[in-house]
Structures are given as structure tokens and as C-alpha cells.
Rosetta silent file (secondary structure, phi, psi, omega in degrees, C-alpha in Angstrom):
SEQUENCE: XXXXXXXXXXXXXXXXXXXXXXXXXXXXXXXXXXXXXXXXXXXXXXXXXXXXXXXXXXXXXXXXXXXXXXXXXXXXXXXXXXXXXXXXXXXXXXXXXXXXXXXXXXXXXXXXXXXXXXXXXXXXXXXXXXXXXXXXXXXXXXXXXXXXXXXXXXXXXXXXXXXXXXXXXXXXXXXXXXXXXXXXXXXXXXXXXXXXXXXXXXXXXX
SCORE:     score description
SCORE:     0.000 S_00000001
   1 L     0.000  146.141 -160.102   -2.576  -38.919   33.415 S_00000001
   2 L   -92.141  150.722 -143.756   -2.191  -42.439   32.901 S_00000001
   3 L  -131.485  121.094  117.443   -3.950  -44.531   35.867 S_00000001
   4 L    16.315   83.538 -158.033   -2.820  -48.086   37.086 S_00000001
   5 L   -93.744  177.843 -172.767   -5.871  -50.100   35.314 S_00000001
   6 L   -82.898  145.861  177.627   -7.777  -53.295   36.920 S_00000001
   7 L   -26.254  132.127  159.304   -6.396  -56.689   36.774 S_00000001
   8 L  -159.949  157.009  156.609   -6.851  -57.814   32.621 S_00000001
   9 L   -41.984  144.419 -165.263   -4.845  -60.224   30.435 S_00000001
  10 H   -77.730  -13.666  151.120   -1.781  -58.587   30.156 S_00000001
  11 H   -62.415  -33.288  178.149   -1.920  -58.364   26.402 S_00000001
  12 H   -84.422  -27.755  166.898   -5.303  -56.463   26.754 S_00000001
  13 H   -34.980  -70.427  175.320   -3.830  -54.141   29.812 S_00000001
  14 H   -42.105  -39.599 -174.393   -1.317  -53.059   27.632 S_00000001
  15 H   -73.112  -33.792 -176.929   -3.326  -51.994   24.424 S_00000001
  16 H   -83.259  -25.959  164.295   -5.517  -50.025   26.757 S_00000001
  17 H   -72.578   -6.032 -173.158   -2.550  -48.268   28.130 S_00000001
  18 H  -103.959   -4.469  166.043   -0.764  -47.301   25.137 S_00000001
  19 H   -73.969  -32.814  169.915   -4.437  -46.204   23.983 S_00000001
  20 H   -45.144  -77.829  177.027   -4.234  -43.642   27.418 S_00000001
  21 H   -27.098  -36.157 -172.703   -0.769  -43.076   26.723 S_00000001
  22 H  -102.283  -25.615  159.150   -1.486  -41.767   23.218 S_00000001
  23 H   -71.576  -50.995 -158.197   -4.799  -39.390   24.707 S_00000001
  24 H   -56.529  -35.811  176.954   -2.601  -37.919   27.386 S_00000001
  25 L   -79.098    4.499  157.745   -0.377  -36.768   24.710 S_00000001
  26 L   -63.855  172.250  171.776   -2.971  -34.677   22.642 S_00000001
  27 L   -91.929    0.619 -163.369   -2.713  -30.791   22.814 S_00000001
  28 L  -123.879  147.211  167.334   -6.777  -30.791   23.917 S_00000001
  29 E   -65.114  129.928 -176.533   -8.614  -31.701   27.241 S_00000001
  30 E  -129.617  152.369  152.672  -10.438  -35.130   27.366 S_00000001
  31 E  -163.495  143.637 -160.840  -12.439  -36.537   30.173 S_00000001
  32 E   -80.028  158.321  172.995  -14.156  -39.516   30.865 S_00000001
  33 E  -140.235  136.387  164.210  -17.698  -38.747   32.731 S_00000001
  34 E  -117.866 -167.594 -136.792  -19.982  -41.135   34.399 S_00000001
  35 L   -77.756   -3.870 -157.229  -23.612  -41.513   34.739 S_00000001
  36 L  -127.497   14.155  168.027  -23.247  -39.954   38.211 S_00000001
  37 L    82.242   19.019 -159.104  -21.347  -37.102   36.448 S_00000001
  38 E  -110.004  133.687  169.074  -18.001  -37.714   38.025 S_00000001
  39 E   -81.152  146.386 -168.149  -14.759  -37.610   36.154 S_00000001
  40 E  -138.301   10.590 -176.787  -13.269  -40.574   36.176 S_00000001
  41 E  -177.614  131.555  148.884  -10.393  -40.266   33.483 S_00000001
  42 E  -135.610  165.968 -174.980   -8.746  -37.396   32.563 S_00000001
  43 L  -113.968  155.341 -168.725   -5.880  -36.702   30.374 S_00000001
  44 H   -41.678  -27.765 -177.466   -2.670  -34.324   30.745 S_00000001
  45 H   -71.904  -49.642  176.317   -3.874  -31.580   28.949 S_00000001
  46 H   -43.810  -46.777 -171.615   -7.467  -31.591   31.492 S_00000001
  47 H   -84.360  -26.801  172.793   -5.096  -31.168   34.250 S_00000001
  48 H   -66.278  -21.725 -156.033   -2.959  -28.529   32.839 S_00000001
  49 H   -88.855  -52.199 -176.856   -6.427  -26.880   31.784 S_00000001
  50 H   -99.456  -37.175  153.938   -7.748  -26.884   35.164 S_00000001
  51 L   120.842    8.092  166.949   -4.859  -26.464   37.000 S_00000001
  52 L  -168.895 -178.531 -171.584   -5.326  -29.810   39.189 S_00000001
  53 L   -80.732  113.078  173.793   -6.652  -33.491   38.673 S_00000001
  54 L  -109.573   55.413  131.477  -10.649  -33.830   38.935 S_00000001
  55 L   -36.197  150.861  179.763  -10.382  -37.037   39.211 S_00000001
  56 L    34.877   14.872  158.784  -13.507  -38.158   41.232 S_00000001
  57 L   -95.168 -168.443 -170.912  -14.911  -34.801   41.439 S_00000001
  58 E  -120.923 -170.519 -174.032  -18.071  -34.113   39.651 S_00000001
  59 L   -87.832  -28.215 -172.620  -18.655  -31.918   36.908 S_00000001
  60 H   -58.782  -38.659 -156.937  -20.249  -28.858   38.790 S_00000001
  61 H   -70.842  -11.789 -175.015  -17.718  -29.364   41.494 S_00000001
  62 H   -87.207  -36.095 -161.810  -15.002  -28.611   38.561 S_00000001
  63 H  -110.551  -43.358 -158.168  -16.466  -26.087   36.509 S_00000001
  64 L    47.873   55.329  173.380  -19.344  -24.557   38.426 S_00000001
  65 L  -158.915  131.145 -126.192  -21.154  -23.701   35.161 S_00000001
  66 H   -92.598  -35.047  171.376  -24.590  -24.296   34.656 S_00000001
  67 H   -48.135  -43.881  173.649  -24.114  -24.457   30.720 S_00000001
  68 H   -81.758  -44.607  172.041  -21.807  -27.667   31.131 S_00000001
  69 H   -20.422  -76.340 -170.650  -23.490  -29.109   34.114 S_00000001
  70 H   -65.532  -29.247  177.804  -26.943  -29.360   31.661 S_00000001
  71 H   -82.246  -27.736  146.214  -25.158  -30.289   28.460 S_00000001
  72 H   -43.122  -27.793  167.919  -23.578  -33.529   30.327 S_00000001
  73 H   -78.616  -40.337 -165.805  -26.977  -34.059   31.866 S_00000001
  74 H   -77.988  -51.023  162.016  -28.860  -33.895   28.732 S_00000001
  75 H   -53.890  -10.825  164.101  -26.182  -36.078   27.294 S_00000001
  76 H   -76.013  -19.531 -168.074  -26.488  -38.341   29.681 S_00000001
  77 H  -110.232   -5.990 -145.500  -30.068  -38.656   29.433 S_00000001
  78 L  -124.589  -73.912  172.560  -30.706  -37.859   25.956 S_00000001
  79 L   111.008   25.314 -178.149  -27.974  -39.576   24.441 S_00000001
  80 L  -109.725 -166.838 -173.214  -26.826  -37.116   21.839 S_00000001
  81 L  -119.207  133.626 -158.024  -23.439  -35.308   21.413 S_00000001
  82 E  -130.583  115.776 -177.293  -23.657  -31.860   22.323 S_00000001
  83 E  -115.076  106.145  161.369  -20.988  -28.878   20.997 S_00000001
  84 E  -159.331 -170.309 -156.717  -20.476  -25.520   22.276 S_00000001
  85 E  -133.040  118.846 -169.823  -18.364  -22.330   23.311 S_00000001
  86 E  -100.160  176.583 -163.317  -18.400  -21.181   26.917 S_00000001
  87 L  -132.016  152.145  173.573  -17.213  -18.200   28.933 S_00000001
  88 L   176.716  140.490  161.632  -14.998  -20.051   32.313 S_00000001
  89 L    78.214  143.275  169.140  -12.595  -19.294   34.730 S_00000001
  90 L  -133.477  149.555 -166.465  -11.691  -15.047   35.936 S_00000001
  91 L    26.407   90.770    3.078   -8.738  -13.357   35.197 S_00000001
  92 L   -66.782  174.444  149.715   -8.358  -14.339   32.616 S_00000001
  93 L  -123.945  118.789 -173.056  -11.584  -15.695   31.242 S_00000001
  94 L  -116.415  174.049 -159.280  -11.306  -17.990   29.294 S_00000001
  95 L  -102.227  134.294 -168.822  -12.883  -19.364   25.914 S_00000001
  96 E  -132.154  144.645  153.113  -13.005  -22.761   25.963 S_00000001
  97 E   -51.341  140.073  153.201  -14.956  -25.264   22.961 S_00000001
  98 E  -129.904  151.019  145.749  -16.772  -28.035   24.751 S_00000001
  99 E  -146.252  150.083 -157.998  -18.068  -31.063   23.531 S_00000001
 100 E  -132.724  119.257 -171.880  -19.695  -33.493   25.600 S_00000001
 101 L  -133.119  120.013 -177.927  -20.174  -36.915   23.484 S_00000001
 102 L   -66.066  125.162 -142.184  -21.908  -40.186   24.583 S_00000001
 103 L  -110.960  128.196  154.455  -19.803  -43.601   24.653 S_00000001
 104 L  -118.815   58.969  113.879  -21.173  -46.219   23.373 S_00000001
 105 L  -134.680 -176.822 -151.555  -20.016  -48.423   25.881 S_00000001
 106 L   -86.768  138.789  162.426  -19.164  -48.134   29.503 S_00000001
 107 L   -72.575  129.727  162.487  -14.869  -47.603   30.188 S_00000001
 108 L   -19.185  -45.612 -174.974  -12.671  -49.771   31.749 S_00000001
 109 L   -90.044   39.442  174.397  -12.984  -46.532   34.483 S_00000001
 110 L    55.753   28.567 -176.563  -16.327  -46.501   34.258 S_00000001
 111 L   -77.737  138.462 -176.668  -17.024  -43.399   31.706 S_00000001
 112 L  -109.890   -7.557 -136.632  -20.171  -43.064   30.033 S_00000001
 113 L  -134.036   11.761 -148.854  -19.337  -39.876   28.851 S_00000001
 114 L   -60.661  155.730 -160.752  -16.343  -38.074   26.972 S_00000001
 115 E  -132.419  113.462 -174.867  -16.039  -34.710   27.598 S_00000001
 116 E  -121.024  144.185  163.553  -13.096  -32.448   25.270 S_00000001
 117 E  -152.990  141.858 -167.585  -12.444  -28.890   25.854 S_00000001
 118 L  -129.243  144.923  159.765  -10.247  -26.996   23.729 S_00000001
 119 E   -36.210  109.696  144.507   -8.486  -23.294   24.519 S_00000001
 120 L   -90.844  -36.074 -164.233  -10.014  -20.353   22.132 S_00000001
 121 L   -13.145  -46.394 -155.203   -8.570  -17.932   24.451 S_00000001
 122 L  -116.503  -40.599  175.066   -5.969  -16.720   22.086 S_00000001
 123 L   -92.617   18.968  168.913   -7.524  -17.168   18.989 S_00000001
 124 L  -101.043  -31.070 -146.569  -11.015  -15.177   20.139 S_00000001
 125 H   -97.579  -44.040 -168.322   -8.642  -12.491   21.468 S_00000001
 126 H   -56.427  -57.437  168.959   -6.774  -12.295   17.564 S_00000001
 127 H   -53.911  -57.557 -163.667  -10.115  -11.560   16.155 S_00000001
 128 H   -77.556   -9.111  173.086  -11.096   -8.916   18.229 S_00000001
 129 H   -61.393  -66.160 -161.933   -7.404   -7.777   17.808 S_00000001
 130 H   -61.551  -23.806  164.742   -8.229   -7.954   14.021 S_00000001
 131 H   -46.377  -52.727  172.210  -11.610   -6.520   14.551 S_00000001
 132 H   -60.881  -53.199  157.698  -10.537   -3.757   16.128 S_00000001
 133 H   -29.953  -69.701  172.572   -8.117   -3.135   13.453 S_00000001
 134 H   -63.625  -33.535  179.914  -10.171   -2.957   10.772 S_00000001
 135 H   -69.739  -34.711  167.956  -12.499   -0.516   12.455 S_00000001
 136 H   -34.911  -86.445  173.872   -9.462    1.693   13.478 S_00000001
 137 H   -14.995  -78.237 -162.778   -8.400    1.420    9.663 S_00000001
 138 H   -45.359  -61.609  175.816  -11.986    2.257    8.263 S_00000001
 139 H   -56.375  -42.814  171.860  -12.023    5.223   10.290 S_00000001
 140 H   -70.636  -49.258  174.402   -8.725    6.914    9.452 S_00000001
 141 H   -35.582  -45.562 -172.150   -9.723    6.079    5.859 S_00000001
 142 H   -91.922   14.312  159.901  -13.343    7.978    5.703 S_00000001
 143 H   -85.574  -44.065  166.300  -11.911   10.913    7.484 S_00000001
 144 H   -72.595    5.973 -159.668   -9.545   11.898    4.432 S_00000001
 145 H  -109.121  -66.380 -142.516  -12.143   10.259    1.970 S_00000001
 146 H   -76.328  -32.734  168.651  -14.779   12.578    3.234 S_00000001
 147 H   -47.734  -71.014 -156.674  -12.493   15.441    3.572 S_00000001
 148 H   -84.065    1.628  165.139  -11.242   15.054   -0.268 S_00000001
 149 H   -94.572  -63.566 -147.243  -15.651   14.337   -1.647 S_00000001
 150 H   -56.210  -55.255 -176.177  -16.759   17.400    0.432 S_00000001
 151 H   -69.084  -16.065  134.080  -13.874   19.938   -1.319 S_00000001
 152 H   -22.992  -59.209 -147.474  -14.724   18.363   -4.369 S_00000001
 153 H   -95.760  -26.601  174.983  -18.036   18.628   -4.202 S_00000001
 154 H   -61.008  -53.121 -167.086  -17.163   22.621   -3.278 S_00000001
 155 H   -61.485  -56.114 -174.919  -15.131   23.122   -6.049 S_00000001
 156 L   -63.736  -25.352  159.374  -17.662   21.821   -8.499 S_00000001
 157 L  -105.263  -92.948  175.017  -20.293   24.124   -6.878 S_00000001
 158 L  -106.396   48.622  164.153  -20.100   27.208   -5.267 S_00000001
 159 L  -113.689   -9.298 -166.068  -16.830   27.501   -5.578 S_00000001
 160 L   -60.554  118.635 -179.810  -16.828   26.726   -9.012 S_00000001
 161 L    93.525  -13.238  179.669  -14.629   29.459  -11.100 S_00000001
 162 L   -93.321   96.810 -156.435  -13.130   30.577   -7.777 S_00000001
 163 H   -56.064  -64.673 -179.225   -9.123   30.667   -8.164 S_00000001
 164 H   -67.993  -33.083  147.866   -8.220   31.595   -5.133 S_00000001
 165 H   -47.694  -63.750 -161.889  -10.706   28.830   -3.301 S_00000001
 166 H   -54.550  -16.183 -178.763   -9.366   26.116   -5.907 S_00000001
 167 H  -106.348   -6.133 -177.544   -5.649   26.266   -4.818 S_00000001
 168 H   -80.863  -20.082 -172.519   -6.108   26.886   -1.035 S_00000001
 169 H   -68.985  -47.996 -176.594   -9.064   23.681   -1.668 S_00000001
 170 H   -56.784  -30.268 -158.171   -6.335   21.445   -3.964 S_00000001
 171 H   -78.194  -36.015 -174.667   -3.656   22.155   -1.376 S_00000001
 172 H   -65.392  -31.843 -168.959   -6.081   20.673    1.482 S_00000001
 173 H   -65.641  -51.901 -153.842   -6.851   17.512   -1.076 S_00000001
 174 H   -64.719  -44.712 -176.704   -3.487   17.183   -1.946 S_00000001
 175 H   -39.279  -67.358  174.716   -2.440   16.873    1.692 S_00000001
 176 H   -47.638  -55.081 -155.086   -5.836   14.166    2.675 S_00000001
 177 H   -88.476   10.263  166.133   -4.728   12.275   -0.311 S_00000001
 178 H   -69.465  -45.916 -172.228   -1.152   11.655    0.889 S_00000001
 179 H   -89.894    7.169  131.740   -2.046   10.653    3.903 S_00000001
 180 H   -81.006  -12.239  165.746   -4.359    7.960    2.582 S_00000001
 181 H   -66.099  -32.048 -142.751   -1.286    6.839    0.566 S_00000001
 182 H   -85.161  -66.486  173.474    0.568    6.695    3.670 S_00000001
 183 H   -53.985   -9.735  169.866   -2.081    4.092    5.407 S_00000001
 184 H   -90.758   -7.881  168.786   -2.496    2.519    2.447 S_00000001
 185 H   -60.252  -45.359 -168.990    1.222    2.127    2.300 S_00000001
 186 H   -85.192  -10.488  178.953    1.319    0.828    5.704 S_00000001
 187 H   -85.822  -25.016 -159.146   -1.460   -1.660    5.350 S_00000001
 188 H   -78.126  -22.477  178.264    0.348   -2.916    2.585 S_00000001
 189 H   -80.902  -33.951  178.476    3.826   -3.406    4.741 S_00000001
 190 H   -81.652   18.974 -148.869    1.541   -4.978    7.404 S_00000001
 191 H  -113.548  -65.696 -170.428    0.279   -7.022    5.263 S_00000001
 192 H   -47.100  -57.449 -140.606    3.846   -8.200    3.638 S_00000001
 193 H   -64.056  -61.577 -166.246    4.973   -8.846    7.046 S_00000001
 194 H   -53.044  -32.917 -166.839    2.152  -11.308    7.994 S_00000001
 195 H   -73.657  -31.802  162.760    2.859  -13.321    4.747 S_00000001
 196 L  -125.156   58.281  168.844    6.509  -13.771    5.761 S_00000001
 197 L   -94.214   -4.201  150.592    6.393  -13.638    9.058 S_00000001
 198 L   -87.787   19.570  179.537    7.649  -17.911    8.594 S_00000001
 199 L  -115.068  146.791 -163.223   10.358  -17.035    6.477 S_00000001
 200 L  -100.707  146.168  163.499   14.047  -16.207    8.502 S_00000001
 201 L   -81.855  151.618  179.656   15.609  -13.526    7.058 S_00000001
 202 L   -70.371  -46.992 -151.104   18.740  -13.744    4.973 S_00000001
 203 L   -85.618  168.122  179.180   20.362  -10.660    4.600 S_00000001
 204 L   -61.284 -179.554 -170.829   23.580   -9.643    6.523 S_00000001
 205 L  -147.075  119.081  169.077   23.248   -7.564   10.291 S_00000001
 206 L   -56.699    0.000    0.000   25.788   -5.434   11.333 S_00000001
């Protein structure tokens, strides 16, 4: 949120507000941190993130998590830029990006610090949707796959020459291998879907 800055020429006021003006309007959290760990600039998205302003709170007092707490210390002390993916907040919990990157100079507010944190929440959750998915898949696959080797494997042994085994065996195959067409049918429609799931449909609707 954009903050009322200290007395400057009023050409230099301006450029640093429409420099604010242009973070607050990112889609990602930024905040300034200073040496004493305190936010001291945050932008709209930080407050939307956290669900209030931390201005002039500190970082523990915000997050209460010992992973950011230490990568802001180490950046503070260390002076490198430090990137990683956290667990925060219950029900939900959510996945947040962090990176905590060293200024090199001191902010009009007095940040030593920036601090970004971006939402995985939804994209963490798509993979294990898709994860899941695939395992689901794999498994309805090797149940008719194993089905349709083993009666195979019958036929070709001691069943081999056996009439009356080969059509009650074929009838069992034939059956397994429809219904792998049918999931492979259906991967293939979910599949079509996803590829034009941006395109509006055309055709008439009763």
C-alpha cells in the first residue's frame, strides 16, 4: 500500500511513488525488511497474502516460522539472496515461494531487505491432482494387462491344445482388452479436452 513518503524534491517524491505505485500492482508479495527485521514496506498483494498490514511488525511476529525468521537473518548478516518453498498458515496450508534478497542500499523506509512470496497453493495441489491421476491410471491399466499376459501365458502352456480352455480364456481377453480400449479412449478425450479447454465452442445449443 502506497505510504505518504518524507519530505524530498517533489520531482524525486514523485518517481519514488509511481515506483510504489507500480510494486503494489504486481500479482506477488513484496516487503521491505530492516536490519532489525521489521517490515517496513509492504505492497498490496503482502496484505492480501497475510490478511492484514505488517507494517512495523517483525518478521517472526508475522510468520512465526523459524525457516523465514533464519533465512532473513542469514541474509541480513551474510549478505546473500536466499530462495525457498515453505509450508505456512492452517487450514488451508499454504505453499508459498520465498525469497529473501539483500538491497544494496538502504530505502527511503528504511529496508535493507526485500522479501517476495509467491502462492504455490494451487499449483502444488494440480500436481498431486495429476499425480494421483497417473497412479489411478497405471493401476486400472496393469490389472487388464496382467489379466490378458497371465491367459496368454496359459494358453501357450498348459492349456495349450485345450479347446474348450481357449474360448472360455479368449472370451476373458477379449473382455480385459476392451476395457483397456475404453481407458485408453478416455485418456484420449481427457486429453482433447485439456488442449481446448481455451477455445469457446461454436456449434449451435438447443
Amino acid at each position: 500500500m502506497i505510504k505518504k513518503l518524507p519530505n524530498k524534491p517533489k520531482r524525486l517524491r514523485a518517481h519514488l511513488e509511481q515506483h510504489l505505485h507500480i510494486l503494489d500492482t504486481l500479482p506477488f508479495a513484496i516487503l521491505q525488511i530492516n536490519k532489525k527485521y521489521k517490515v517496513v514496506w509492504a505492497n498490496l498483494a503482502a496484505n492480501e497474502l497475510l490478511q492484514m498490514d505488517p507494517v512495523s511488525q517483525t518478521v517472526d511476529d508475522v510468520f512465526s516460522n523459524d525457516l523465514l525468521y533464519d533465512a532473513v537473518e542469514a541474509c541480513n548478516t551474510e549478505g546473500e539472496e536466499f530462495r525457498f518453498e515453505f509450508e505456512w498458515g492452517q487450514r488451508p496450508t499454504l505453499s508459498i515461494l520465498a525469497t529473501v534478497t539483500p538491497m544494496q542500499q538502504t530505502s527511503a523506509q528504511g529496508g535493507r531487505m526485500i522479501m517476495t512470496l509467491q502462492d504455490l497453493t494451487t499449483q502444488r495441489q494440480t500436481e498431486q491432482v495429476r499425480a494421483d491421476f497417473v497412479a489411478n491410471v497405471s493401476h486400472e491399466l496393469r490389472t487388464p494387462l496382467s489379466t490378458l499376459v497371465g491367459f496368454i501365458e496359459t494358453l501357450q502352456g498348459p492349456a495349450r491344445g485345450d479347446a474348450e480352455a481357449a474360448v472360455k480364456f479368449l472370451g476373458i481377453m477379449a473382455d480385459q482388452a476392451a476395457r483397456m480400449s475404453r481407458l485408453v479412449e478416455d485418456l484420449l478425450s481427457l486429453s482433447s479436452i485439456e488442449m481446448n479447454a481455451s477455445i469457446l465452442p461454436s456449434g449451435a445449443v438447443d
